[in-house]
Every structure is written in structure tokens, then in C-alpha cells.
């Protein structure tokens, strides 16, 4: 992230993978959809833990999932993250707090798409060349976005609000302040249909 801000060149990513979780994931997919040659899934990461980083708390995740399921009924959704991240309905496989970091790398790397907030899983996408849609709340994409080695061929969408509420003109990591008493203003300016 800071490589983008400092405009410096980084070397290759070193990412350790642990594929031991993948057979269990396929088993869960089989339970949902029956035997198939291939299963297509997206990973979803919605938070940075309960009551932390209110500036990253997006209120419309459930609508995003419902829209995905309506448009792509056969698409499987795998939620990754910490145990205290918000649990969503209509998720096919809940892997919150059920993977090591190395297993999560394998799960995200094998996904067709990752959707989430500006957090560690977003950076895994860059390291594994997984297409991503990342939502920014308290930070600026221009500063903290995932660093892709081959940016010309990378597939990602970075969404951030116009910062009509909360701090504008700078990143703000405060949970609450006079300009943003609820602590999650700017991220919720983004429509779920975007």
C-alpha cells in the first residue's frame, strides 16, 4: 500500500499457500450444488472485526449479496475473515475464523472474484492476481490500494465515496469525531448497485 503512496517499485510478492482447505471447500460446494466438474465462487470480506474500524463498516453488504445471488443464482459465495466480522445471510460457505492466513490465500486465489473492504484479503488479491472489487471508507484507494506487479493486466475495481460526510481531503482512521459521529459515514455513500 505504501509503495503506491511513495511511488516506489517493489519486488515479487512472497505468499505462502496452504491448499489443505480446498478439499473441504469443494465438499461444501458439492453439498450445495451436487457433483460438478467445476465450482465457481466469489470470496467476500466485510469487516475488520466487531466494533473496530467503523470507517470500514459498510451497511449494505446484505443487499450486495442478494443482488449477486439474483443475477448469478449458481454463483457460490464464501465469506472469509474473523469470527467477529458481521455474518451475512445467503452465504454458501462461512469460513470466518476457519482458515489460517495461508489457507485463506489459497481460498482467495482460487476464487473467480473477491469483494471486500480495504484490508488484508484485498492485498492477497494483488499477490495472487485474483480479480477484486474493493470498497474504501476511511482510507484513500490512491494511497492504500493493493499493489499489483503487472498493473496493466490486473483486474480490479476500487470504489470510494465522494466523502460528503466525515473527513474530506485526507484519510481518517478515527472511529468517531465531530464530523462523523456515527463513525462510518463516507463508506455508506456508495450504493450497493455500484
PDB file of C-alpha atoms in Angstrom:
ATOM      1  CA  UNK A   1       0.000   0.000   0.000  1.00  0.00           C
ATOM      2  CA  UNK A   2       2.683   2.468   0.915  1.00  0.00           C
ATOM      3  CA  UNK A   3       4.580   1.622  -2.273  1.00  0.00           C
ATOM      4  CA  UNK A   4       1.752   3.297  -4.193  1.00  0.00           C
ATOM      5  CA  UNK A   5       1.901   6.381  -1.976  1.00  0.00           C
ATOM      6  CA  UNK A   6       5.697   6.623  -2.102  1.00  0.00           C
ATOM      7  CA  UNK A   7       5.793   5.735  -5.816  1.00  0.00           C
ATOM      8  CA  UNK A   8       8.483   3.139  -5.298  1.00  0.00           C
ATOM      9  CA  UNK A   9       8.978  -0.190  -7.047  1.00  0.00           C
ATOM     10  CA  UNK A  10       8.557  -3.383  -5.041  1.00  0.00           C
ATOM     11  CA  UNK A  11       9.908  -6.810  -5.865  1.00  0.00           C
ATOM     12  CA  UNK A  12       7.909 -10.015  -6.187  1.00  0.00           C
ATOM     13  CA  UNK A  13       5.320 -10.977  -3.626  1.00  0.00           C
ATOM     14  CA  UNK A  14       6.134 -13.862  -1.346  1.00  0.00           C
ATOM     15  CA  UNK A  15       2.896 -15.570  -0.422  1.00  0.00           C
ATOM     16  CA  UNK A  16       2.761 -18.928   1.283  1.00  0.00           C
ATOM     17  CA  UNK A  17      -0.254 -21.031   0.273  1.00  0.00           C
ATOM     18  CA  UNK A  18      -1.873 -23.917   2.081  1.00  0.00           C
ATOM     19  CA  UNK A  19      -4.223 -25.831  -0.230  1.00  0.00           C
ATOM     20  CA  UNK A  20      -5.236 -28.289   2.509  1.00  0.00           C
ATOM     21  CA  UNK A  21      -8.513 -26.383   2.993  1.00  0.00           C
ATOM     22  CA  UNK A  22      -9.620 -26.726  -0.658  1.00  0.00           C
ATOM     23  CA  UNK A  23     -10.989 -30.316  -0.487  1.00  0.00           C
ATOM     24  CA  UNK A  24     -13.199 -29.272   2.440  1.00  0.00           C
ATOM     25  CA  UNK A  25     -14.408 -26.276   0.443  1.00  0.00           C
ATOM     26  CA  UNK A  26     -15.252 -28.443  -2.581  1.00  0.00           C
ATOM     27  CA  UNK A  27     -17.125 -30.825  -0.271  1.00  0.00           C
ATOM     28  CA  UNK A  28     -19.272 -27.931   0.966  1.00  0.00           C
ATOM     29  CA  UNK A  29     -19.883 -26.841  -2.642  1.00  0.00           C
ATOM     30  CA  UNK A  30     -20.922 -30.403  -3.525  1.00  0.00           C
ATOM     31  CA  UNK A  31     -23.472 -30.354  -0.686  1.00  0.00           C
ATOM     32  CA  UNK A  32     -24.940 -27.120  -2.105  1.00  0.00           C
ATOM     33  CA  UNK A  33     -24.902 -27.871  -5.834  1.00  0.00           C
ATOM     34  CA  UNK A  34     -24.317 -31.582  -6.289  1.00  0.00           C
ATOM     35  CA  UNK A  35     -21.453 -33.149  -8.224  1.00  0.00           C
ATOM     36  CA  UNK A  36     -19.927 -30.837 -10.834  1.00  0.00           C
ATOM     37  CA  UNK A  37     -16.722 -30.729 -12.784  1.00  0.00           C
ATOM     38  CA  UNK A  38     -16.010 -27.178 -11.616  1.00  0.00           C
ATOM     39  CA  UNK A  39     -17.436 -24.822  -8.993  1.00  0.00           C
ATOM     40  CA  UNK A  40     -17.379 -21.048  -9.361  1.00  0.00           C
ATOM     41  CA  UNK A  41     -17.267 -18.886  -6.290  1.00  0.00           C
ATOM     42  CA  UNK A  42     -16.515 -15.390  -5.043  1.00  0.00           C
ATOM     43  CA  UNK A  43     -14.937 -14.582  -1.720  1.00  0.00           C
ATOM     44  CA  UNK A  44     -16.309 -11.854   0.480  1.00  0.00           C
ATOM     45  CA  UNK A  45     -14.617  -9.977   3.327  1.00  0.00           C
ATOM     46  CA  UNK A  46     -16.868  -7.468   5.062  1.00  0.00           C
ATOM     47  CA  UNK A  47     -15.053  -6.220   8.136  1.00  0.00           C
ATOM     48  CA  UNK A  48     -12.052  -5.783  10.303  1.00  0.00           C
ATOM     49  CA  UNK A  49     -13.595  -7.218  13.438  1.00  0.00           C
ATOM     50  CA  UNK A  50     -16.538  -6.213  15.582  1.00  0.00           C
ATOM     51  CA  UNK A  51     -16.510  -2.624  16.823  1.00  0.00           C
ATOM     52  CA  UNK A  52     -13.201  -1.845  15.107  1.00  0.00           C
ATOM     53  CA  UNK A  53     -12.645   0.423  12.145  1.00  0.00           C
ATOM     54  CA  UNK A  54     -16.133   1.883  11.902  1.00  0.00           C
ATOM     55  CA  UNK A  55     -14.892   3.775   8.857  1.00  0.00           C
ATOM     56  CA  UNK A  56     -14.756   0.416   7.045  1.00  0.00           C
ATOM     57  CA  UNK A  57     -18.224  -0.722   8.135  1.00  0.00           C
ATOM     58  CA  UNK A  58     -20.425  -0.838   5.042  1.00  0.00           C
ATOM     59  CA  UNK A  59     -24.117  -1.100   5.930  1.00  0.00           C
ATOM     60  CA  UNK A  60     -25.327  -2.528   2.609  1.00  0.00           C
ATOM     61  CA  UNK A  61     -23.399  -5.824   2.352  1.00  0.00           C
ATOM     62  CA  UNK A  62     -26.572  -7.887   2.566  1.00  0.00           C
ATOM     63  CA  UNK A  63     -28.059  -6.057  -0.413  1.00  0.00           C
ATOM     64  CA  UNK A  64     -24.825  -6.610  -2.374  1.00  0.00           C
ATOM     65  CA  UNK A  65     -25.042 -10.372  -1.693  1.00  0.00           C
ATOM     66  CA  UNK A  66     -28.740 -10.507  -2.542  1.00  0.00           C
ATOM     67  CA  UNK A  67     -28.071  -8.699  -5.840  1.00  0.00           C
ATOM     68  CA  UNK A  68     -25.245 -11.116  -6.698  1.00  0.00           C
ATOM     69  CA  UNK A  69     -27.464 -14.112  -5.950  1.00  0.00           C
ATOM     70  CA  UNK A  70     -30.323 -12.671  -8.027  1.00  0.00           C
ATOM     71  CA  UNK A  71     -28.123 -12.009 -11.070  1.00  0.00           C
ATOM     72  CA  UNK A  72     -26.000 -15.181 -10.740  1.00  0.00           C
ATOM     73  CA  UNK A  73     -28.038 -17.876  -8.946  1.00  0.00           C
ATOM     74  CA  UNK A  74     -25.380 -20.591  -9.434  1.00  0.00           C
ATOM     75  CA  UNK A  75     -22.555 -18.467  -8.070  1.00  0.00           C
ATOM     76  CA  UNK A  76     -21.283 -19.628  -4.684  1.00  0.00           C
ATOM     77  CA  UNK A  77     -20.324 -17.050  -2.058  1.00  0.00           C
ATOM     78  CA  UNK A  78     -17.606 -17.797   0.514  1.00  0.00           C
ATOM     79  CA  UNK A  79     -17.240 -15.391   3.430  1.00  0.00           C
ATOM     80  CA  UNK A  80     -13.712 -15.062   4.838  1.00  0.00           C
ATOM     81  CA  UNK A  81     -12.435 -13.056   7.772  1.00  0.00           C
ATOM     82  CA  UNK A  82     -12.511 -13.034  11.542  1.00  0.00           C
ATOM     83  CA  UNK A  83     -15.104 -14.696  13.734  1.00  0.00           C
ATOM     84  CA  UNK A  84     -16.479 -11.354  14.880  1.00  0.00           C
ATOM     85  CA  UNK A  85     -16.934  -9.978  11.351  1.00  0.00           C
ATOM     86  CA  UNK A  86     -20.591  -9.429  10.515  1.00  0.00           C
ATOM     87  CA  UNK A  87     -22.310 -12.693   9.460  1.00  0.00           C
ATOM     88  CA  UNK A  88     -24.419 -12.312   6.334  1.00  0.00           C
ATOM     89  CA  UNK A  89     -27.423 -14.305   5.164  1.00  0.00           C
ATOM     90  CA  UNK A  90     -27.415 -16.090   1.803  1.00  0.00           C
ATOM     91  CA  UNK A  91     -23.730 -17.060   2.154  1.00  0.00           C
ATOM     92  CA  UNK A  92     -22.956 -20.546   0.849  1.00  0.00           C
ATOM     93  CA  UNK A  93     -19.845 -21.237   2.928  1.00  0.00           C
ATOM     94  CA  UNK A  94     -18.914 -19.350   6.079  1.00  0.00           C
ATOM     95  CA  UNK A  95     -15.141 -19.577   6.537  1.00  0.00           C
ATOM     96  CA  UNK A  96     -14.832 -16.777   9.064  1.00  0.00           C
ATOM     97  CA  UNK A  97     -12.263 -17.850  11.639  1.00  0.00           C
ATOM     98  CA  UNK A  98     -11.947 -21.272   9.984  1.00  0.00           C
ATOM     99  CA  UNK A  99      -8.761 -20.774   7.993  1.00  0.00           C
ATOM    100  CA  UNK A 100      -5.165 -19.891   8.653  1.00  0.00           C
ATOM    101  CA  UNK A 101      -3.772 -16.946   6.714  1.00  0.00           C
ATOM    102  CA  UNK A 102      -2.070 -19.374   4.310  1.00  0.00           C
ATOM    103  CA  UNK A 103      -5.318 -21.285   3.748  1.00  0.00           C
ATOM    104  CA  UNK A 104      -7.170 -18.020   3.139  1.00  0.00           C
ATOM    105  CA  UNK A 105      -4.593 -17.190   0.453  1.00  0.00           C
ATOM    106  CA  UNK A 106      -5.493 -20.449  -1.338  1.00  0.00           C
ATOM    107  CA  UNK A 107      -9.233 -19.842  -0.985  1.00  0.00           C
ATOM    108  CA  UNK A 108      -8.969 -16.302  -2.419  1.00  0.00           C
ATOM    109  CA  UNK A 109      -6.526 -17.316  -5.143  1.00  0.00           C
ATOM    110  CA  UNK A 110      -8.973 -19.941  -6.479  1.00  0.00           C
ATOM    111  CA  UNK A 111     -11.980 -17.584  -6.450  1.00  0.00           C
ATOM    112  CA  UNK A 112     -13.345 -16.013  -9.617  1.00  0.00           C
ATOM    113  CA  UNK A 113     -13.614 -12.690  -7.772  1.00  0.00           C
ATOM    114  CA  UNK A 114     -13.014 -11.191  -4.348  1.00  0.00           C
ATOM    115  CA  UNK A 115     -15.299  -8.482  -2.955  1.00  0.00           C
ATOM    116  CA  UNK A 116     -14.388  -6.667   0.219  1.00  0.00           C
ATOM    117  CA  UNK A 117     -13.093  -3.704   2.131  1.00  0.00           C
ATOM    118  CA  UNK A 118      -9.595  -2.261   2.152  1.00  0.00           C
ATOM    119  CA  UNK A 119      -7.991  -4.928   4.321  1.00  0.00           C
ATOM    120  CA  UNK A 120      -5.504  -7.791   4.166  1.00  0.00           C
ATOM    121  CA  UNK A 121      -7.595 -10.036   1.839  1.00  0.00           C
ATOM    122  CA  UNK A 122      -7.621  -7.211  -0.741  1.00  0.00           C
ATOM    123  CA  UNK A 123      -3.830  -7.330  -0.784  1.00  0.00           C
ATOM    124  CA  UNK A 124      -3.907 -11.120  -1.152  1.00  0.00           C
ATOM    125  CA  UNK A 125      -5.771 -10.488  -4.428  1.00  0.00           C
ATOM    126  CA  UNK A 126      -2.871  -8.459  -5.752  1.00  0.00           C
ATOM    127  CA  UNK A 127      -0.368 -11.116  -4.721  1.00  0.00           C
ATOM    128  CA  UNK A 128      -2.381 -13.904  -6.388  1.00  0.00           C
ATOM    129  CA  UNK A 129      -3.778 -11.919  -9.356  1.00  0.00           C
ATOM    130  CA  UNK A 130      -7.346 -12.567  -8.230  1.00  0.00           C
ATOM    131  CA  UNK A 131      -9.864 -10.088  -9.710  1.00  0.00           C
ATOM    132  CA  UNK A 132     -11.237  -7.821  -6.985  1.00  0.00           C
ATOM    133  CA  UNK A 133     -13.823  -5.184  -6.106  1.00  0.00           C
ATOM    134  CA  UNK A 134     -12.644  -3.241  -3.071  1.00  0.00           C
ATOM    135  CA  UNK A 135     -14.653  -0.650  -1.138  1.00  0.00           C
ATOM    136  CA  UNK A 136     -12.837   2.189   0.641  1.00  0.00           C
ATOM    137  CA  UNK A 137     -14.210   4.082   3.605  1.00  0.00           C
ATOM    138  CA  UNK A 138     -11.686   5.716   5.892  1.00  0.00           C
ATOM    139  CA  UNK A 139      -8.688   5.454   3.569  1.00  0.00           C
ATOM    140  CA  UNK A 140      -7.951   6.561   0.018  1.00  0.00           C
ATOM    141  CA  UNK A 141      -7.542   3.995  -2.742  1.00  0.00           C
ATOM    142  CA  UNK A 142      -4.733   6.060  -4.260  1.00  0.00           C
ATOM    143  CA  UNK A 143      -2.705   5.536  -1.093  1.00  0.00           C
ATOM    144  CA  UNK A 144      -3.656   2.110   0.300  1.00  0.00           C
ATOM    145  CA  UNK A 145      -4.845   0.146  -2.752  1.00  0.00           C
ATOM    146  CA  UNK A 146      -3.384  -3.305  -3.391  1.00  0.00           C
ATOM    147  CA  UNK A 147      -0.103  -3.189  -5.275  1.00  0.00           C
ATOM    148  CA  UNK A 148      -0.246  -5.227  -8.479  1.00  0.00           C
ATOM    149  CA  UNK A 149       3.098  -6.112 -10.040  1.00  0.00           C
ATOM    150  CA  UNK A 150       1.538  -6.138 -13.536  1.00  0.00           C
ATOM    151  CA  UNK A 151      -0.952  -3.297 -13.164  1.00  0.00           C
ATOM    152  CA  UNK A 152      -1.711  -3.212 -16.922  1.00  0.00           C
ATOM    153  CA  UNK A 153      -3.188  -6.727 -16.790  1.00  0.00           C
ATOM    154  CA  UNK A 154      -4.666  -6.596 -13.293  1.00  0.00           C
ATOM    155  CA  UNK A 155      -8.442  -6.834 -12.939  1.00  0.00           C
ATOM    156  CA  UNK A 156      -9.781  -4.743 -10.097  1.00  0.00           C
ATOM    157  CA  UNK A 157     -12.351  -2.074  -9.282  1.00  0.00           C
ATOM    158  CA  UNK A 158     -11.746   0.305  -6.404  1.00  0.00           C
ATOM    159  CA  UNK A 159     -14.805   2.122  -5.041  1.00  0.00           C
ATOM    160  CA  UNK A 160     -14.621   5.094  -2.742  1.00  0.00           C
ATOM    161  CA  UNK A 161     -17.185   7.718  -1.839  1.00  0.00           C
ATOM    162  CA  UNK A 162     -17.044  11.397  -2.666  1.00  0.00           C
ATOM    163  CA  UNK A 163     -16.558  11.968   1.080  1.00  0.00           C
ATOM    164  CA  UNK A 164     -19.614  14.127   1.551  1.00  0.00           C
ATOM    165  CA  UNK A 165     -19.634  13.177   5.228  1.00  0.00           C
ATOM    166  CA  UNK A 166     -16.789  12.724   7.670  1.00  0.00           C
ATOM    167  CA  UNK A 167     -13.303  13.989   6.858  1.00  0.00           C
ATOM    168  CA  UNK A 168     -12.568  15.128   3.343  1.00  0.00           C
ATOM    169  CA  UNK A 169      -9.241  15.759   1.732  1.00  0.00           C
ATOM    170  CA  UNK A 170      -7.396  13.236   3.897  1.00  0.00           C
ATOM    171  CA  UNK A 171      -7.632   9.699   5.191  1.00  0.00           C
ATOM    172  CA  UNK A 172      -9.317   9.434   8.570  1.00  0.00           C
ATOM    173  CA  UNK A 173      -8.996   6.390  10.793  1.00  0.00           C
ATOM    174  CA  UNK A 174     -10.893   7.761  13.800  1.00  0.00           C
ATOM    175  CA  UNK A 175     -13.844   5.676  14.924  1.00  0.00           C
ATOM    176  CA  UNK A 176     -15.913   8.797  15.622  1.00  0.00           C
ATOM    177  CA  UNK A 177     -15.465  12.559  15.581  1.00  0.00           C
ATOM    178  CA  UNK A 178     -17.491  15.774  15.365  1.00  0.00           C
ATOM    179  CA  UNK A 179     -17.678  15.489  11.546  1.00  0.00           C
ATOM    180  CA  UNK A 180     -18.532  11.804  11.648  1.00  0.00           C
ATOM    181  CA  UNK A 181     -20.339  10.965  14.924  1.00  0.00           C
ATOM    182  CA  UNK A 182     -21.570   7.557  13.679  1.00  0.00           C
ATOM    183  CA  UNK A 183     -18.071   6.609  12.593  1.00  0.00           C
ATOM    184  CA  UNK A 184     -18.949   5.119   9.215  1.00  0.00           C
ATOM    185  CA  UNK A 185     -20.205   7.949   7.028  1.00  0.00           C
ATOM    186  CA  UNK A 186     -18.154   8.020   3.807  1.00  0.00           C
ATOM    187  CA  UNK A 187     -18.250   4.284   3.028  1.00  0.00           C
ATOM    188  CA  UNK A 188     -22.042   4.248   3.189  1.00  0.00           C
ATOM    189  CA  UNK A 189     -22.306   6.916   0.494  1.00  0.00           C
ATOM    190  CA  UNK A 190     -21.548   4.101  -2.003  1.00  0.00           C
ATOM    191  CA  UNK A 191     -24.673   2.495  -3.457  1.00  0.00           C
ATOM    192  CA  UNK A 192     -24.923  -1.330  -3.323  1.00  0.00           C
ATOM    193  CA  UNK A 193     -25.813  -1.327  -7.030  1.00  0.00           C
ATOM    194  CA  UNK A 194     -22.432   0.207  -7.897  1.00  0.00           C
TER     195      UNK A 194
END
